[in-house]
Coordinates of C-alpha atoms and ligand atoms in Angstrom, one line a residue:
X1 CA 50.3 112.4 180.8
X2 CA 51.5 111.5 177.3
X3 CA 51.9 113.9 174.1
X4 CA 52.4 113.3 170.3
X5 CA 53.5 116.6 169.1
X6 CA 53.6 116.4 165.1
X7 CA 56.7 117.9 164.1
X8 CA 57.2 116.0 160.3
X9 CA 55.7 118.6 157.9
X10 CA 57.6 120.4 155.3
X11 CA 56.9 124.0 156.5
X12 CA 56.5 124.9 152.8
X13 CA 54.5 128.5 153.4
X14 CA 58.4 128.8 155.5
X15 CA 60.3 127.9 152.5
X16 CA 63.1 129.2 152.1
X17 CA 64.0 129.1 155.5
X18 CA 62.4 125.9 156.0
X19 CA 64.8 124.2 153.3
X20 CA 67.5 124.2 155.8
X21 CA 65.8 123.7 159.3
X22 CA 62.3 122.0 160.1
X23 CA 60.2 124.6 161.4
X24 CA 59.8 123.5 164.5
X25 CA 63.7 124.2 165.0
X26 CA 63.1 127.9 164.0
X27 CA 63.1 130.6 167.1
X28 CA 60.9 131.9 168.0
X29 CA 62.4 134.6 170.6
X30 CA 65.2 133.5 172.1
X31 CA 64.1 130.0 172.0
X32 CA 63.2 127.3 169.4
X33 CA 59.5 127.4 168.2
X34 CA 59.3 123.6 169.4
X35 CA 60.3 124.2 173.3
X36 CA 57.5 126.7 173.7
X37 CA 55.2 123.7 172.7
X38 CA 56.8 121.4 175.1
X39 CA 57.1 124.0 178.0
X40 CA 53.0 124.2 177.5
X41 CA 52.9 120.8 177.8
X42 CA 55.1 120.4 180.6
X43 CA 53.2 122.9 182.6
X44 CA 49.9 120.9 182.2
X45 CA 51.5 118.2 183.6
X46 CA 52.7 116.2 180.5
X47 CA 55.8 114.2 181.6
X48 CA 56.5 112.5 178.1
X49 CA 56.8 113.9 174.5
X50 CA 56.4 112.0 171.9
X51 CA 57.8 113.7 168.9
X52 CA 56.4 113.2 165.6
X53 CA 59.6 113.4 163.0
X54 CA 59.6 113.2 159.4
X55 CA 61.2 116.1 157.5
X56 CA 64.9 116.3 158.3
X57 CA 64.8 114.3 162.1
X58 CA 68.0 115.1 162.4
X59 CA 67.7 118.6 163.4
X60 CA 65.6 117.4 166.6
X61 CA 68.1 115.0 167.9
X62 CA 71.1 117.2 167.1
X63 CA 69.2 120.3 169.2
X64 CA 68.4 117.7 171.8
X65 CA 71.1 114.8 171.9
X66 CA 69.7 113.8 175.5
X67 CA 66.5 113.4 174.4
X68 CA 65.2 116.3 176.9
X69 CA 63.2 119.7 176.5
X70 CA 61.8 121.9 178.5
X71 CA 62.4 119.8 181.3
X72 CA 60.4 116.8 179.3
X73 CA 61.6 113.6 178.2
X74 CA 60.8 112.9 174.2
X75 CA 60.4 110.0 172.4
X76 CA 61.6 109.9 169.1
X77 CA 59.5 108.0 166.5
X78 CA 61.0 108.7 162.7
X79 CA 58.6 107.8 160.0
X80 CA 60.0 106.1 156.9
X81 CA 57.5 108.3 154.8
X82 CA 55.0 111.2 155.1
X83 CA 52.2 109.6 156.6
X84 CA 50.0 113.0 157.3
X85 CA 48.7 113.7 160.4
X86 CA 46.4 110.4 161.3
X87 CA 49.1 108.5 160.2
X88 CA 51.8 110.4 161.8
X89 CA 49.8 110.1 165.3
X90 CA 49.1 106.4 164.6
X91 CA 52.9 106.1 163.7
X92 CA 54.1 107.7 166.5
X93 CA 52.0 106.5 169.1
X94 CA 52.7 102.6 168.2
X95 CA 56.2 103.3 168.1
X96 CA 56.1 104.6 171.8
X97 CA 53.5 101.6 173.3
X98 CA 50.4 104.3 173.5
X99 CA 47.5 102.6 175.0
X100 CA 45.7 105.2 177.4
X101 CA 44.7 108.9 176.7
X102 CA 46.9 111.6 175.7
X103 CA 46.9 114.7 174.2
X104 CA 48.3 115.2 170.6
X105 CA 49.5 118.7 168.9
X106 CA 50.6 120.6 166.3
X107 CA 53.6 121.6 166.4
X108 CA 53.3 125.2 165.1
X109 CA 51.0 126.4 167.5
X110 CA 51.4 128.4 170.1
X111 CA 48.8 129.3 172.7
X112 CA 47.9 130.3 176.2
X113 CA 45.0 127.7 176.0
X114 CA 44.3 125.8 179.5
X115 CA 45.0 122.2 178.1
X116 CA 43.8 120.9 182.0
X117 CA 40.9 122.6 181.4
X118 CA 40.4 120.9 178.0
X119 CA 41.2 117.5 179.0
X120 CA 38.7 117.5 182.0
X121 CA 36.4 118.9 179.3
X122 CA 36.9 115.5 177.5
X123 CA 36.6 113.2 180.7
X124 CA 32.8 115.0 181.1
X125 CA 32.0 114.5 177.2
X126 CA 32.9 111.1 177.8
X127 CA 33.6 110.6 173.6
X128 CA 36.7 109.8 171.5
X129 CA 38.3 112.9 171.0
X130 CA 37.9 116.5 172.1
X131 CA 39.2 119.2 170.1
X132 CA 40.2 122.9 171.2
X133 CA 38.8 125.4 169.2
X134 CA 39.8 129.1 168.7
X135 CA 37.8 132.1 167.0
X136 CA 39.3 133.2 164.0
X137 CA 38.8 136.5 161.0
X138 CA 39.3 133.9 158.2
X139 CA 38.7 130.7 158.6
X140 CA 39.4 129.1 155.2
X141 CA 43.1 128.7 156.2
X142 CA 42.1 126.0 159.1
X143 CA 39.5 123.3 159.9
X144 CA 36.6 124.5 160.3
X145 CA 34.3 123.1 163.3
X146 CA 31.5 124.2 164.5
X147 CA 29.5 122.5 167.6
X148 CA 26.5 122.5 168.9
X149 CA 25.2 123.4 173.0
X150 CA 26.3 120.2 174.4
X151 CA 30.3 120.6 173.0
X152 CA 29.5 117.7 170.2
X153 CA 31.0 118.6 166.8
X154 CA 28.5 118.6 164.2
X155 CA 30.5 118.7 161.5
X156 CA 34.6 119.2 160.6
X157 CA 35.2 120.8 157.5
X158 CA 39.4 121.1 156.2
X159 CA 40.3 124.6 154.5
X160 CA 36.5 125.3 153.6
X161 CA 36.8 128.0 150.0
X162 CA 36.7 131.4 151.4
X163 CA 33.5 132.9 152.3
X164 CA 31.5 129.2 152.9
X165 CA 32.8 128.2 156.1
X166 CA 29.2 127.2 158.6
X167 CA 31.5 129.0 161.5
X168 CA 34.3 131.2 162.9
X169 CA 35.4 128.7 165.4
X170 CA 38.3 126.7 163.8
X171 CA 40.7 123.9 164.7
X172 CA 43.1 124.8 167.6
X173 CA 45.4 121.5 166.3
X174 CA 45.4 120.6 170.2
X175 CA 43.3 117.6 171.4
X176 CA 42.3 114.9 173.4
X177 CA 42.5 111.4 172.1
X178 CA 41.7 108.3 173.4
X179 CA 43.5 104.9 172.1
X180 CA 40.7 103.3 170.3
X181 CA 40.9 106.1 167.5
X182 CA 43.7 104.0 166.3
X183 CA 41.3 101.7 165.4
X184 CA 40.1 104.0 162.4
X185 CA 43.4 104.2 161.1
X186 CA 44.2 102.4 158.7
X187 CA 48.0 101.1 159.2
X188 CA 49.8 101.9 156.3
X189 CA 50.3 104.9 154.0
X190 CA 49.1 108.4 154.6
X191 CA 46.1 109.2 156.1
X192 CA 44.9 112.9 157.2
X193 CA 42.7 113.9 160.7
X194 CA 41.0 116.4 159.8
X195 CA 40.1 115.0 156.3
X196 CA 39.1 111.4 157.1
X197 CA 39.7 110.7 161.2
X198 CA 37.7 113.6 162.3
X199 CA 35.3 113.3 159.4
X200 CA 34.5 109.7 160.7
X201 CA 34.4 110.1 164.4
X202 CA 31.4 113.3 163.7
X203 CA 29.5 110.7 161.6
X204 CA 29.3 108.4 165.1
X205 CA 28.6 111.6 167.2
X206 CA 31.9 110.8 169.3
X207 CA 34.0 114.1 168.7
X208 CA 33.6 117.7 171.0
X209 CA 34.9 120.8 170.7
X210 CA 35.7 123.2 173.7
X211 CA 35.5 126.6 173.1
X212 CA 38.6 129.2 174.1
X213 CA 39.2 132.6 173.8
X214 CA 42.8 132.5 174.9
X215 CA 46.2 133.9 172.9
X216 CA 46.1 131.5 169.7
X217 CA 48.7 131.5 167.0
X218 CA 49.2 129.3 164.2
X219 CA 52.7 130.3 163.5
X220 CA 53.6 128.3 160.1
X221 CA 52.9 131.4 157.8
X222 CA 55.6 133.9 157.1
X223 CA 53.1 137.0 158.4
X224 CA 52.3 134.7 161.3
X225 CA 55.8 133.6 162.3
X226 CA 56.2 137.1 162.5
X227 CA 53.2 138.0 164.4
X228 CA 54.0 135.6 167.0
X229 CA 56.9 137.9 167.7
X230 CA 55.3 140.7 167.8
X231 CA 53.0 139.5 170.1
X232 CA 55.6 139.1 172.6
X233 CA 57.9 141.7 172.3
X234 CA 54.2 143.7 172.9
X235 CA 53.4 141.6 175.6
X236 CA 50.2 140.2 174.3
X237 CA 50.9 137.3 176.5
X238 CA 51.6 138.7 179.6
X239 CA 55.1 140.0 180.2
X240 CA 57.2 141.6 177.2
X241 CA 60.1 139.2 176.5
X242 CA 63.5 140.5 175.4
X243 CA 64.3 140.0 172.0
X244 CA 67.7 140.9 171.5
X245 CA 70.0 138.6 172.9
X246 CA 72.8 140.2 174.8
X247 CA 75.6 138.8 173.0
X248 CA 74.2 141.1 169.5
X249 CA 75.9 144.4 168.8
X250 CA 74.0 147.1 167.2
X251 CA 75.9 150.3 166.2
X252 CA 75.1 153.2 168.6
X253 CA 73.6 155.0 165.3
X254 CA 71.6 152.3 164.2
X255 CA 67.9 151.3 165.4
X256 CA 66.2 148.3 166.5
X257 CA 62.5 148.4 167.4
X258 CA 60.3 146.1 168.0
X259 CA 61.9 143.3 166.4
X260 CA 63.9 139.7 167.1
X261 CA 67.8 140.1 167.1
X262 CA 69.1 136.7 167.9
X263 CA 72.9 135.8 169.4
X264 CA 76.3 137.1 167.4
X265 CA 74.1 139.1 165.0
X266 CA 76.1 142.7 164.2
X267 CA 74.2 145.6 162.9
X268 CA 76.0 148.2 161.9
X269 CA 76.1 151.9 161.6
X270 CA 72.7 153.4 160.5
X271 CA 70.6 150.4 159.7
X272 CA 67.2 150.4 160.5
X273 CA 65.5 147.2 161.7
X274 CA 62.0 147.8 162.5
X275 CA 59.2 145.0 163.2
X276 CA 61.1 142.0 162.0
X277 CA 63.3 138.4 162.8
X278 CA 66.8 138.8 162.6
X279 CA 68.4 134.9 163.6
X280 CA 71.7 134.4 165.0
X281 CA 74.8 135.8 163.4
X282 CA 73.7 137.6 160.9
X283 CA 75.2 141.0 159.5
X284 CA 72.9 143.6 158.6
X285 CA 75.1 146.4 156.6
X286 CA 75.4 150.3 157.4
X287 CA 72.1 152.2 156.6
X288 CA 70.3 148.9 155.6
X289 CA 67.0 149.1 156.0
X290 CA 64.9 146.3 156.8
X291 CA 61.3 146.4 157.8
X292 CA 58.2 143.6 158.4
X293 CA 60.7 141.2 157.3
X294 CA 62.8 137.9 158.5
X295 CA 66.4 137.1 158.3
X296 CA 67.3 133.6 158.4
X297 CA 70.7 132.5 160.5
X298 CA 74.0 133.4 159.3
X299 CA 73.2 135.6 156.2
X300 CA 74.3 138.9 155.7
X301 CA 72.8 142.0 154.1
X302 CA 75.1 144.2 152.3
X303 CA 75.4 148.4 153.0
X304 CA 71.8 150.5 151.4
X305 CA 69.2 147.9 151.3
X306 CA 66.0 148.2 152.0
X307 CA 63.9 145.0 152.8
X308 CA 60.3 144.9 153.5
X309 CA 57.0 143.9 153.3
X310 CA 57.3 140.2 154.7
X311 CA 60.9 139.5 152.7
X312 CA 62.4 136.5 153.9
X313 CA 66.8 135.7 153.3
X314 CA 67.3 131.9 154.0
X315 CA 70.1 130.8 155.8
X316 CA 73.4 131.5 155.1
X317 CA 72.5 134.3 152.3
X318 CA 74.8 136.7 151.2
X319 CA 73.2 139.9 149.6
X320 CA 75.2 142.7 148.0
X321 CA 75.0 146.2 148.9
X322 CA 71.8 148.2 147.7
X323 CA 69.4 145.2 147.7
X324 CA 65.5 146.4 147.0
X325 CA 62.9 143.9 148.3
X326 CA 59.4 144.0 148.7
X327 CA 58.0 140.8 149.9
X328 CA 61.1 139.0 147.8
X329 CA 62.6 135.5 148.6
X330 CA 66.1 135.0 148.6
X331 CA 67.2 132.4 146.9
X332 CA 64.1 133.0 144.5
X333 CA 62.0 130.1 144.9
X334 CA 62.5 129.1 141.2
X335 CA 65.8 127.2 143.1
X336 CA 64.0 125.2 146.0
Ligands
GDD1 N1 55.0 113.6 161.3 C1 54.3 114.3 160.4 N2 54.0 113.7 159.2 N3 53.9 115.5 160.7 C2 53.2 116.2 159.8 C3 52.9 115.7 158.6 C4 53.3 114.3 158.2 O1 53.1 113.8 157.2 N4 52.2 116.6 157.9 C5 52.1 117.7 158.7 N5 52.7 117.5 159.9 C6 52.8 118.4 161.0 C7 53.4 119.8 160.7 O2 54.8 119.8 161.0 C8 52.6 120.6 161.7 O3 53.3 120.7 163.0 C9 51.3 119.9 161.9 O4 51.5 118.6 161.5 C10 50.1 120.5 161.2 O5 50.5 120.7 159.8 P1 50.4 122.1 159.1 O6 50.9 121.9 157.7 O7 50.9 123.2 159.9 O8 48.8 122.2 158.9 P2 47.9 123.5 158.8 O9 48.4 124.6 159.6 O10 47.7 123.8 157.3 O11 46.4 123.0 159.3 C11 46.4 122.3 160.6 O12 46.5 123.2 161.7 C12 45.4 124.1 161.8 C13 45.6 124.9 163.1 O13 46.9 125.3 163.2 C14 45.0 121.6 160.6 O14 45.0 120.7 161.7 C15 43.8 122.5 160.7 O15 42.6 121.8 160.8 C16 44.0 123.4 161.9 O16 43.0 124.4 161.9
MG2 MG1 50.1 124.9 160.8

């Protein structure tokens, strides 16, 4: 089985950690965010990845110079502009010699979802596409699809204003294609799935949706980057995974709970670090305090701050002693 993962976007909602790695290359846990995707895919029996670059490629093929993750072999198709997410999958797909089904994905989500199950959904629907669809609170954030007994889609609405959306089942950003959806795609310049593919293929009565109640996570938002953390070191998804890599040092009077401390990262006497991301080798100064927020690679936090409330420090950030955040960005996004 094939899969176009769509790794091109600019992660702007990221930003600024996303000005100096795709968000795909962010980890999450002790892994990147994009090798969780794969290792789904790989255990549903997908033996080539077809990865969907546009914003900074390189990252990908420095992270993977062989070409290989999670035990899969990826393709890399580069496109020579934003194309958006028809495009992107057209792009991608035509670069690699698609012609027979496969699955295609965003590459932000991560889920438990049984993407067997949903692809021998699709083989009984017998239509174009079938899309997997998870419950959500709000659903004005996603694509908004609500179907009807038989699975078929009656309609696919794209960030619907708050408070109008016909359902709470939304877009999973995992489905089932089959090749002849290229055929609605026009060939050059940007064109978006959810806004004119998906549209299209409700209007012939060719698109299902499959309902699933498994772990979901969307994780392109700061709060849900975070989340998706959270959710392991609580062991939401079976197991608790270790956070802290082994080769971090944290000061026998400081405390760590329930947070992400990534490789070389020193935290030193008296710091707090409570419910947040703290990436590889970064330096969180005595009786810092740093809570609900994320600390991109390599920067370092000077003695008495106190972070919180979804902060984020890009990479490399150097911030002095006595630092008060709530919810701040550093560099202030008046730079990006
Ligand atoms: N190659 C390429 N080119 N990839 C792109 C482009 C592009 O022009 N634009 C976006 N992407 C990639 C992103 O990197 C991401 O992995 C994926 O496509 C989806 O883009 P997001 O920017 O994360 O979209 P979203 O989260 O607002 O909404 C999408 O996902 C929701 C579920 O997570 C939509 O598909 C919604 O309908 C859906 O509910
Ligand atoms: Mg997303």
């Amino acid at each position: 089985m094939l899969a176009v993962v769509l790794v091109g976007g600019f992660g702007t909602r990221l930003r600024p950690l996303t000005l100096s790695k795709p968000k795909q290359m962010l980890p999450v846990g002790q892994v990147t965010m994009l090798e969780r995707v794969v290792a789904k895919l790989a255990a549903a029996g997908v033996t080539q990845v077809i990865l969907s670059l546009g914003y900074q490629p390189d990252a990908f093929l420095e992270e993977f110079p062989d070409g290989m993750c999670a035990g899969v072999n990826m393709h890399y198709a580069v496109e020579p502009e934003p194309l958006d997410t028809a495009g992107a999958i057209r792009f991608a797909a035509n670069h690699a010699g698609i012609t027979e089904r496969f699955f295609a994905v965003n590459g932000d989500v991560l889920t438990d979802l049984d993407l067997a199950g949903l692809w021998a959904a699709h083989e009984s629907f017998g239509g174009e596409a079938t899309l997997a669809l998870t419950p959500v609170e709000d659903p004005s954030r996603y694509g908004v699809v609500p179907i009807d007994s038989a699975g078929r889609v009656e309609a696919f609405i794209e960030k619907p204003p708050a408070g109008t959306a016909p359902s709470n089942w939304i877009n999973a950003g995992t489905y089932v294609l089959e090749p002849s959806i290229f055929d609605r795609i026009p060939a050059n310049g940007r064109v978006s799935i959810e806004r004119e593919t998906f549209p299209a293929i409700v209007a012939d009565k060719a698109l299902y949706g499959m309902h699933s109640d498994a772990y979901w996570i969307d994780a392109g938002t700061p709060e849900a980057y975070l989340q998706a953390h959270l959710d392991l070191i609580d062991g939401v998804r079976g197991a608790p995974e270790e956070c802290v890599d082994s080769s971090a040092t944290v000061h026998s009077d400081a405390v760590v709970s329930r947070s992400m401390i990534g490789p070389g990262v020193h935290i030193e006497a008296g710091a707090q670090v409570v419910d947040s991301v703290v990436m590889s080798n970064c330096r969180v100064g005595a009786g810092a305090q740093i809570s609900r927020s994320i600390l991109g690679g390599g920067c370092s936090v000077g003695e008495s701050s106190s972070l919180s409330d979804l902060s984020i420090v890009g990479f490399d950030q150097d911030l002095g002693a006595g630092t008060v955040s709530v919810g701040g960005r550093f560099p202030s996004p008046e730079t990006w």
